[in-house]
Short mmCIF file of C-alpha atoms and ligand atoms in Angstrom, two decimals:
data_model
loop_
_atom_site.label_atom_id
_atom_site.label_comp_id
_atom_site.label_asym_id
_atom_site.label_seq_id
_atom_site.Cartn_x
_atom_site.Cartn_y
_atom_site.Cartn_z
CA MET A 544 -24.64 -5.85 24.55
CA ILE A 545 -21.03 -6.09 23.40
CA GLU A 546 -18.46 -4.01 25.31
CA ARG A 547 -16.61 -1.20 23.63
CA HIS A 548 -13.07 -2.08 22.59
CA PRO A 549 -10.77 -0.55 25.23
CA ASN A 550 -8.31 0.67 22.59
CA PHE A 551 -10.78 3.41 21.67
CA GLU A 552 -10.01 4.90 25.09
CA ARG A 553 -6.45 5.41 23.89
CA LEU A 554 -7.54 7.83 21.18
CA GLU A 555 -8.73 11.42 21.14
CA PRO A 556 -12.51 11.15 20.75
CA THR A 557 -12.46 12.95 17.37
CA TYR A 558 -9.96 12.49 14.55
CA LEU A 559 -7.98 15.72 14.02
CA PHE A 560 -9.20 16.51 10.50
CA GLN A 561 -12.80 15.77 11.47
CA LYS A 562 -12.50 18.27 14.32
CA ILE A 563 -11.35 20.94 11.89
CA HIS A 564 -14.11 20.02 9.47
CA GLU A 565 -16.68 20.43 12.25
CA LYS A 566 -15.21 23.84 13.16
CA ALA A 567 -15.56 24.87 9.52
CA GLN A 568 -19.24 23.85 9.49
CA THR A 569 -20.04 26.21 12.36
CA ALA A 570 -18.28 29.21 10.81
CA LYS A 571 -20.63 31.98 9.86
CA LYS A 572 -18.60 33.40 7.00
CA GLU A 573 -16.95 32.10 3.87
CA LEU A 574 -13.65 30.50 4.75
CA LEU A 575 -10.28 30.30 3.09
CA ASP A 576 -9.62 26.64 3.57
CA LEU A 577 -5.90 26.12 4.10
CA SER A 578 -6.44 23.13 6.36
CA ILE A 579 -6.66 19.58 4.99
CA GLY A 580 -4.33 18.79 2.11
CA ASP A 581 -7.05 18.17 -0.42
CA ILE A 582 -6.62 18.92 -4.10
CA SER A 583 -8.00 22.05 -5.78
CA LEU A 584 -7.27 21.14 -9.40
CA PRO A 585 -9.58 18.87 -11.40
CA LEU A 586 -8.52 15.52 -12.77
CA ASP A 587 -6.66 15.77 -16.07
CA PRO A 588 -9.13 15.17 -18.97
CA SER A 589 -6.91 12.35 -20.33
CA ILE A 590 -7.54 10.43 -17.09
CA ALA A 591 -11.23 11.32 -16.88
CA GLU A 592 -11.79 10.07 -20.44
CA VAL A 593 -10.31 6.69 -19.63
CA LEU A 594 -12.48 6.46 -16.51
CA ALA A 595 -15.58 7.13 -18.63
CA GLU A 596 -14.55 4.51 -21.20
CA GLU A 597 -13.85 1.99 -18.48
CA ALA A 598 -17.19 2.70 -16.81
CA LEU A 599 -18.98 1.98 -20.10
CA ARG A 600 -16.94 -1.16 -20.61
CA LEU A 601 -18.33 -2.42 -17.28
CA SER A 602 -21.82 -2.35 -18.82
CA LYS A 603 -20.71 -4.36 -21.85
CA GLU A 604 -18.28 -6.90 -20.48
CA ILE A 605 -17.95 -8.78 -17.25
CA VAL A 606 -15.13 -7.24 -15.28
CA GLY A 607 -14.85 -9.12 -12.02
CA TYR A 608 -12.19 -9.22 -9.36
CA GLY A 609 -8.74 -8.13 -10.44
CA PRO A 610 -5.44 -9.28 -8.96
CA SER A 611 -5.34 -8.31 -5.25
CA ARG A 612 -1.94 -6.70 -5.69
CA GLY A 613 -3.09 -4.58 -8.64
CA TYR A 614 -2.87 -4.71 -12.43
CA ALA A 615 0.55 -5.76 -13.73
CA LYS A 616 0.64 -2.83 -16.14
CA LEU A 617 0.17 -0.37 -13.28
CA ARG A 618 2.76 -2.07 -11.08
CA GLU A 619 5.21 -1.88 -13.97
CA ALA A 620 4.42 1.80 -14.52
CA VAL A 621 4.93 2.63 -10.80
CA GLN A 622 8.17 0.69 -10.74
CA SER A 623 9.58 2.24 -13.90
CA HIS A 624 8.64 5.80 -12.87
CA TYR A 625 9.60 5.67 -9.19
CA TYR A 626 11.77 2.63 -8.46
CA PRO A 627 14.43 1.83 -11.08
CA MET A 628 16.29 -0.10 -8.37
CA LEU A 629 13.37 -2.54 -7.75
CA SER A 630 11.19 -4.93 -9.74
CA PRO A 631 7.43 -4.60 -10.44
CA ASP A 632 6.90 -7.69 -8.26
CA GLU A 633 7.82 -5.64 -5.24
CA ILE A 634 5.02 -3.08 -5.80
CA TYR A 635 1.51 -3.58 -4.38
CA ILE A 636 -1.23 -1.26 -5.66
CA SER A 637 -3.76 -0.16 -3.05
CA ASP A 638 -6.65 2.17 -2.37
CA GLY A 639 -4.34 4.74 -0.78
CA ALA A 640 -1.38 5.14 1.54
CA LYS A 641 -3.64 5.82 4.51
CA CYS A 642 -5.36 2.44 4.14
CA ASP A 643 -1.96 0.76 3.84
CA VAL A 644 -0.79 2.32 7.12
CA GLY A 645 -3.45 0.34 8.96
CA ARG A 646 -3.22 -2.87 6.94
CA LEU A 647 0.57 -3.03 7.16
CA GLN A 648 0.46 -3.14 10.92
CA LEU A 649 -1.50 -6.39 10.73
CA LEU A 650 1.83 -7.90 9.72
CA PHE A 651 3.26 -7.27 13.14
CA GLY A 652 0.42 -7.97 15.54
CA THR A 653 -0.15 -6.37 18.90
CA GLY A 654 2.33 -5.43 21.63
CA ARG A 655 4.83 -3.60 19.42
CA LYS A 656 6.74 -0.43 20.17
CA ILE A 657 5.94 2.01 17.42
CA GLY A 658 7.98 5.18 16.93
CA VAL A 659 6.46 8.21 15.27
CA GLN A 660 7.82 11.67 14.60
CA ASP A 661 6.48 14.39 16.87
CA PRO A 662 4.72 16.25 15.27
CA THR A 663 3.20 13.39 13.28
CA TYR A 664 0.47 12.67 10.75
CA PRO A 665 -2.07 11.31 13.26
CA VAL A 666 -2.94 8.24 11.18
CA TYR A 667 0.29 6.45 12.23
CA SER A 668 -0.25 6.93 15.95
CA ASP A 669 -4.03 6.44 15.92
CA THR A 670 -3.87 3.19 13.93
CA ALA A 671 -1.03 1.88 16.11
CA LEU A 672 -3.01 2.56 19.28
CA LEU A 673 -6.18 1.05 17.84
CA LEU A 674 -4.38 -2.04 16.62
CA GLY A 675 -2.90 -2.74 20.04
CA ALA A 676 0.62 -1.31 20.01
CA GLN A 677 2.24 -1.72 23.39
CA GLU A 678 3.41 1.87 23.16
CA VAL A 679 3.55 4.72 20.69
CA ILE A 680 6.81 6.55 21.23
CA TYR A 681 6.85 10.18 20.11
CA LEU A 682 10.27 11.22 18.81
CA PRO A 683 10.73 14.99 18.89
CA CYS A 684 11.31 16.48 15.45
CA ASN A 685 11.54 20.15 16.21
CA ARG A 686 13.54 23.21 15.21
CA LYS A 687 16.44 22.04 17.39
CA SER A 688 16.64 18.66 15.64
CA GLU A 689 16.03 20.21 12.19
CA TYR A 690 12.68 18.44 12.14
CA PHE A 691 14.30 15.01 11.98
CA VAL A 692 14.58 12.27 14.60
CA ASP A 693 17.56 12.35 16.96
CA ILE A 694 19.28 9.26 15.59
CA LYS A 695 21.88 9.11 18.34
CA ASN A 696 19.24 8.83 21.02
CA LEU A 697 16.68 6.50 19.52
CA PRO A 698 14.82 4.35 22.04
CA ASP A 699 14.13 0.63 21.52
CA LEU A 700 11.58 0.33 18.72
CA ASP A 701 10.00 -2.36 16.58
CA ILE A 702 8.78 -0.02 13.87
CA LEU A 703 9.44 3.60 12.98
CA PHE A 704 7.04 5.60 10.81
CA LEU A 705 8.89 8.30 8.93
CA CYS A 706 7.28 10.74 6.53
CA SER A 707 9.37 12.76 4.07
CA PRO A 708 8.68 15.39 2.84
CA ASN A 709 7.09 15.61 6.20
CA ASN A 710 3.46 16.09 7.01
CA PRO A 711 3.04 18.45 8.86
CA THR A 712 6.41 20.28 9.07
CA GLY A 713 7.16 20.28 5.34
CA ALA A 714 10.79 19.29 6.04
CA ALA A 715 12.38 16.88 3.54
CA ALA A 716 14.99 14.45 4.88
CA THR A 717 18.48 14.73 3.43
CA ARG A 718 20.51 11.84 2.04
CA GLU A 719 22.80 12.04 5.07
CA GLN A 720 19.90 11.89 7.53
CA LEU A 721 18.37 8.87 5.78
CA THR A 722 21.73 7.13 5.51
CA GLU A 723 22.21 7.51 9.27
CA LEU A 724 18.69 6.30 9.88
CA VAL A 725 19.13 3.18 7.76
CA LYS A 726 22.35 2.46 9.66
CA ALA A 727 20.52 2.86 12.98
CA ALA A 728 17.71 0.56 11.82
CA TYR A 729 20.29 -2.17 11.09
CA GLU A 730 22.05 -1.70 14.40
CA LYS A 731 18.96 -1.45 16.54
CA GLU A 732 16.90 -3.90 14.48
CA PHE A 733 13.78 -1.92 13.78
CA LEU A 734 11.77 -1.69 10.61
CA ILE A 735 11.09 1.62 8.86
CA ILE A 736 7.74 2.39 7.25
CA TYR A 737 8.61 5.28 4.97
CA ASP A 738 5.75 7.45 3.79
CA ALA A 739 6.70 9.08 0.49
CA ALA A 740 3.23 10.44 -0.34
CA TYR A 741 4.69 13.93 -0.97
CA ALA A 742 7.91 12.84 -2.72
CA ASP A 743 6.79 14.33 -6.05
CA PHE A 744 7.00 17.78 -4.45
CA ILE A 745 10.76 17.51 -3.93
CA GLN A 746 12.50 20.06 -6.16
CA ASN A 747 16.02 19.92 -4.76
CA PRO A 748 17.82 17.22 -6.79
CA GLU A 749 20.10 16.48 -3.82
CA LEU A 750 17.18 15.23 -1.72
CA PRO A 751 16.17 11.55 -1.97
CA LYS A 752 12.65 10.86 -3.20
CA SER A 753 12.58 7.28 -1.98
CA ILE A 754 14.21 5.50 0.95
CA TYR A 755 15.48 2.91 -1.53
CA GLU A 756 17.93 5.48 -2.86
CA ILE A 757 19.82 4.72 0.35
CA GLU A 758 22.05 1.68 0.25
CA GLY A 759 20.77 -1.19 2.37
CA ALA A 760 17.25 0.24 2.76
CA GLN A 761 15.70 -2.67 0.87
CA ASN A 762 16.57 -4.88 3.83
CA ILE A 763 14.91 -2.76 6.50
CA ALA A 764 12.22 -0.56 4.94
CA ILE A 765 8.72 -0.67 3.52
CA GLU A 766 7.65 2.37 1.51
CA ILE A 767 4.13 3.65 0.95
CA SER A 768 2.98 6.31 -1.47
CA SER A 769 -0.02 7.70 -3.23
CA PHE A 770 -1.59 9.08 -6.41
CA SER A 771 -3.72 11.43 -4.29
CA LYS A 772 -1.87 14.71 -4.23
CA SER A 773 0.30 14.56 -7.35
CA PHE A 774 -2.36 13.27 -9.74
CA GLY A 775 -5.57 14.52 -8.09
CA PHE A 776 -6.79 11.10 -6.92
CA THR A 777 -7.95 11.99 -3.38
CA GLY A 778 -11.50 11.05 -4.36
CA LEU A 779 -10.63 8.20 -6.73
CA ARG A 780 -8.33 6.49 -4.17
CA LEU A 781 -5.13 4.90 -5.41
CA GLY A 782 -1.76 4.31 -3.80
CA TRP A 783 0.87 1.66 -3.38
CA SER A 784 3.20 -0.06 -0.96
CA VAL A 785 6.65 -1.41 -1.70
CA VAL A 786 7.79 -4.53 0.11
CA PRO A 787 11.19 -5.53 -1.29
CA LYS A 788 12.00 -9.20 -1.67
CA ALA A 789 15.17 -8.53 0.35
CA LEU A 790 13.16 -7.57 3.44
CA LYS A 791 13.29 -10.50 5.85
CA TYR A 792 12.16 -11.35 9.36
CA LYS A 793 14.61 -12.26 12.12
CA ASN A 794 14.23 -15.92 11.14
CA ASN A 795 15.20 -15.00 7.57
CA ALA A 796 11.74 -15.68 6.11
CA PRO A 797 10.70 -13.05 3.53
CA LEU A 798 8.12 -10.56 4.68
CA TYR A 799 6.44 -10.06 1.30
CA LYS A 800 4.71 -13.47 1.45
CA ASP A 801 2.82 -12.44 4.59
CA TRP A 802 2.02 -9.05 3.04
CA GLU A 803 0.49 -10.87 0.05
CA ARG A 804 -1.50 -13.05 2.46
CA ILE A 805 -2.85 -9.95 4.21
CA ILE A 806 -3.74 -8.24 0.95
CA GLN A 807 -5.54 -11.36 -0.28
CA THR A 808 -7.39 -11.70 3.01
CA PHE A 809 -8.35 -8.08 3.71
CA PHE A 810 -8.50 -6.54 0.28
CA ASN A 811 -9.39 -7.40 -3.29
CA GLY A 812 -7.26 -4.75 -4.92
CA PRO A 813 -8.30 -1.21 -5.81
CA SER A 814 -11.19 -0.33 -8.10
CA CYS A 815 -10.55 -1.16 -11.75
CA LEU A 816 -11.53 2.42 -12.64
CA ALA A 817 -8.92 3.97 -10.38
CA GLN A 818 -6.28 1.58 -11.71
CA LYS A 819 -7.03 2.39 -15.34
CA GLY A 820 -6.78 6.06 -14.38
CA GLY A 821 -3.46 5.36 -12.67
CA ILE A 822 -2.02 3.83 -15.83
CA VAL A 823 -2.86 7.00 -17.78
CA ALA A 824 -1.56 9.15 -14.91
CA LEU A 825 1.85 7.56 -15.36
CA SER A 826 1.84 7.95 -19.15
CA GLU A 827 3.41 10.95 -20.91
CA VAL A 828 0.22 13.03 -20.85
CA GLY A 829 -0.51 12.23 -17.18
CA LEU A 830 3.03 13.04 -16.11
CA LYS A 831 2.78 16.40 -17.85
CA ALA A 832 -0.38 17.13 -15.86
CA LYS A 833 1.38 16.05 -12.67
CA LYS A 834 4.18 18.55 -13.35
CA THR A 835 1.66 21.36 -13.75
CA ALA A 836 -0.18 20.38 -10.57
CA ILE A 837 3.00 20.22 -8.49
CA GLU A 838 4.14 23.60 -9.87
CA THR A 839 0.77 25.13 -9.06
CA TYR A 840 0.64 23.83 -5.50
CA LEU A 841 4.25 24.80 -4.81
CA SER A 842 3.66 28.26 -6.19
CA ASN A 843 0.64 28.55 -3.85
CA ALA A 844 2.89 27.55 -0.97
CA LYS A 845 5.47 30.13 -2.04
CA ARG A 846 2.86 32.90 -2.18
CA LEU A 847 1.56 31.87 1.21
CA LYS A 848 5.06 31.90 2.62
CA GLU A 849 5.47 35.45 1.34
CA SER A 850 2.24 36.40 3.09
CA PHE A 851 3.76 35.28 6.35
CA ARG A 852 7.06 37.06 5.90
CA GLY A 853 8.56 37.95 9.24
CA PHE A 854 7.30 34.70 10.72
CA GLU A 855 9.40 31.62 11.23
CA VAL A 856 8.12 29.36 8.45
CA SER A 857 9.42 25.96 7.35
CA GLY A 858 8.30 23.84 4.41
CA GLY A 859 6.80 25.02 1.15
CA ASP A 860 9.94 24.50 -0.96
CA ASN A 861 9.93 20.73 -1.36
CA SER A 862 6.52 20.21 0.19
CA PRO A 863 3.00 21.60 -0.13
CA TYR A 864 2.78 22.30 3.61
CA LEU A 865 3.91 25.35 5.57
CA TRP A 866 4.70 25.08 9.25
CA ILE A 867 4.41 28.47 10.88
CA TYR A 868 5.44 29.49 14.38
CA PHE A 869 3.28 31.97 16.26
CA PRO A 870 5.40 33.45 19.02
CA GLN A 871 2.52 35.02 20.96
CA MET A 872 -0.05 32.22 20.99
CA ASN A 873 -0.56 28.54 21.43
CA SER A 874 -1.69 26.56 18.38
CA TRP A 875 -5.41 26.61 19.10
CA GLU A 876 -5.32 30.33 19.90
CA ALA A 877 -3.55 30.97 16.59
CA PHE A 878 -6.10 28.72 14.82
CA GLU A 879 -9.04 30.62 16.39
CA PHE A 880 -7.42 33.97 15.67
CA LEU A 881 -6.88 33.22 11.98
CA LEU A 882 -10.41 31.87 11.72
CA ALA A 883 -12.13 34.75 13.51
CA GLU A 884 -10.11 37.62 12.06
CA TYR A 885 -9.34 36.43 8.56
CA GLY A 886 -11.65 33.49 7.91
CA ILE A 887 -8.59 31.29 7.39
CA LEU A 888 -9.01 27.64 8.25
CA SER A 889 -5.68 26.15 9.34
CA ILE A 890 -4.63 23.10 11.33
CA PRO A 891 -3.32 23.73 14.86
CA GLY A 892 0.17 22.26 15.16
CA SER A 893 -0.51 20.80 18.59
CA GLY A 894 -3.05 18.47 16.95
CA PHE A 895 -0.05 16.68 15.40
CA GLY A 896 1.71 16.22 18.75
CA LYS A 897 3.25 18.02 21.70
CA GLU A 898 6.14 19.37 19.63
CA GLY A 899 3.65 21.08 17.35
CA GLU A 900 2.54 23.46 20.09
CA GLY A 901 2.83 27.10 19.00
CA PHE A 902 2.67 26.21 15.30
CA ILE A 903 -0.05 26.04 12.71
CA ARG A 904 0.02 24.12 9.42
CA LEU A 905 -1.19 25.71 6.19
CA SER A 906 -1.75 23.80 2.97
CA GLY A 907 -0.64 24.98 -0.46
CA PHE A 908 -3.36 22.86 -2.06
CA SER A 909 -5.83 25.68 -1.55
CA LYS A 910 -7.17 27.89 -4.29
CA TRP A 911 -4.42 30.42 -3.74
CA CYS A 912 -5.65 33.24 -5.93
CA THR A 913 -8.29 34.27 -3.45
CA SER A 914 -6.56 33.18 -0.29
CA CYS A 915 -3.11 34.66 -0.87
CA ALA A 916 -4.35 37.92 -2.22
CA PHE A 917 -6.56 38.14 0.85
CA ILE A 918 -3.75 37.55 3.28
CA LEU A 919 -1.34 39.81 1.48
CA GLU A 920 -3.78 42.68 1.67
CA LYS A 921 -4.16 42.22 5.40
CA LYS A 922 -0.76 43.53 6.39
CA GLU A 923 -1.87 43.89 9.98
CA ILE A 924 -1.65 40.12 10.36
CA GLN A 925 2.08 40.62 10.83
CA GLU A 926 1.59 43.63 13.03
CA CYS A 927 -0.86 41.80 15.31
CA LEU A 928 1.03 38.62 15.69
CA LEU A 929 4.65 39.56 15.68
CA LEU A 930 4.56 42.36 18.20
C1 MLT B 2074 -3.51 16.14 5.40
O1 MLT B 2074 -4.12 17.20 5.26
O2 MLT B 2074 -2.66 15.95 6.26
C2 MLT B 2074 -3.82 15.02 4.49
O3 MLT B 2074 -4.41 15.45 3.37
C3 MLT B 2074 -4.70 14.06 5.11
C4 MLT B 2074 -4.64 12.78 4.39
O4 MLT B 2074 -3.99 12.64 3.36
O5 MLT B 2074 -5.25 11.85 4.90
#
């Protein structure tokens, strides 16, 4: 029989979120699920209606393959809402940012040095290891470094994955930090893959929502993003990548042509239903619903933050995630404690990397009314853990 691919040996046997899901299945009581960042608000009716219409249309007309890079109308809507500095031709609609993380790395082949933030969303590191990276280099992003990479001491890299607002720490990169990073990418000749999946949560107008707000970024960065969290598309699946025309290889050939080749070869574009929904999501009525959803999730995060007063908590202001330090326990102990004592399902920070040890991540996507009230009532949580 065929041998197992050795790259699987490079991974933890179980994907982090699956491990948490399995823990939840064995719990004997009802849980307050503050773990995975999955939505808790339904799809806006304006979007659902279009999905229903489109589904019926499929029974009346032949709707075959669409353009692999997505419907022009949707690319235009993404560009005009998020990227005034770019053209619709530089947007590629996909079935989600997570899927793009894997596919994008096909552009660069095996044997690359991939930098990730530590703690990191595990999809960057896991896909890099699976796809044959020579090395995944974990760059500490901790309290000391204000949860950003230490730009002055960057190692040699081919690619750096950077997520802002960050999953899991909730920290949003400043304009100054990104400007320095873009400068470093030029000097040290690495490419940035910038994950902006949580950019809609940024409230502080001083903070950049896209890497392309930084001068020169079009020459060294790809951006990925998603309809999942802001528009409630985690189940529908819809996202996009941005590969600017100005982004070139060392030999000066444009990168976008190869990205189009990969998309055509590995993907036929997202479902027509999801795309029609995406067009409505970016219309006036959809954007109004997005505003309400973001406000709701951020207000959940705020209430949760209040529940953990006295703790060292980051995130929650420009991000749906809270990153909480437990001085008396390691991450898994804190996870087990919250689960056993309070029925709270969290994500242990160490699951996101070494620098996450001692932290847990909580998600503001939860149905806060029950969860926050529950935590707030249990004042002894502070007494137990902060002693
Ligand atoms: C998370 O909880 O980190 C995310 O929801 C997972 C994902 O988007 O894949």
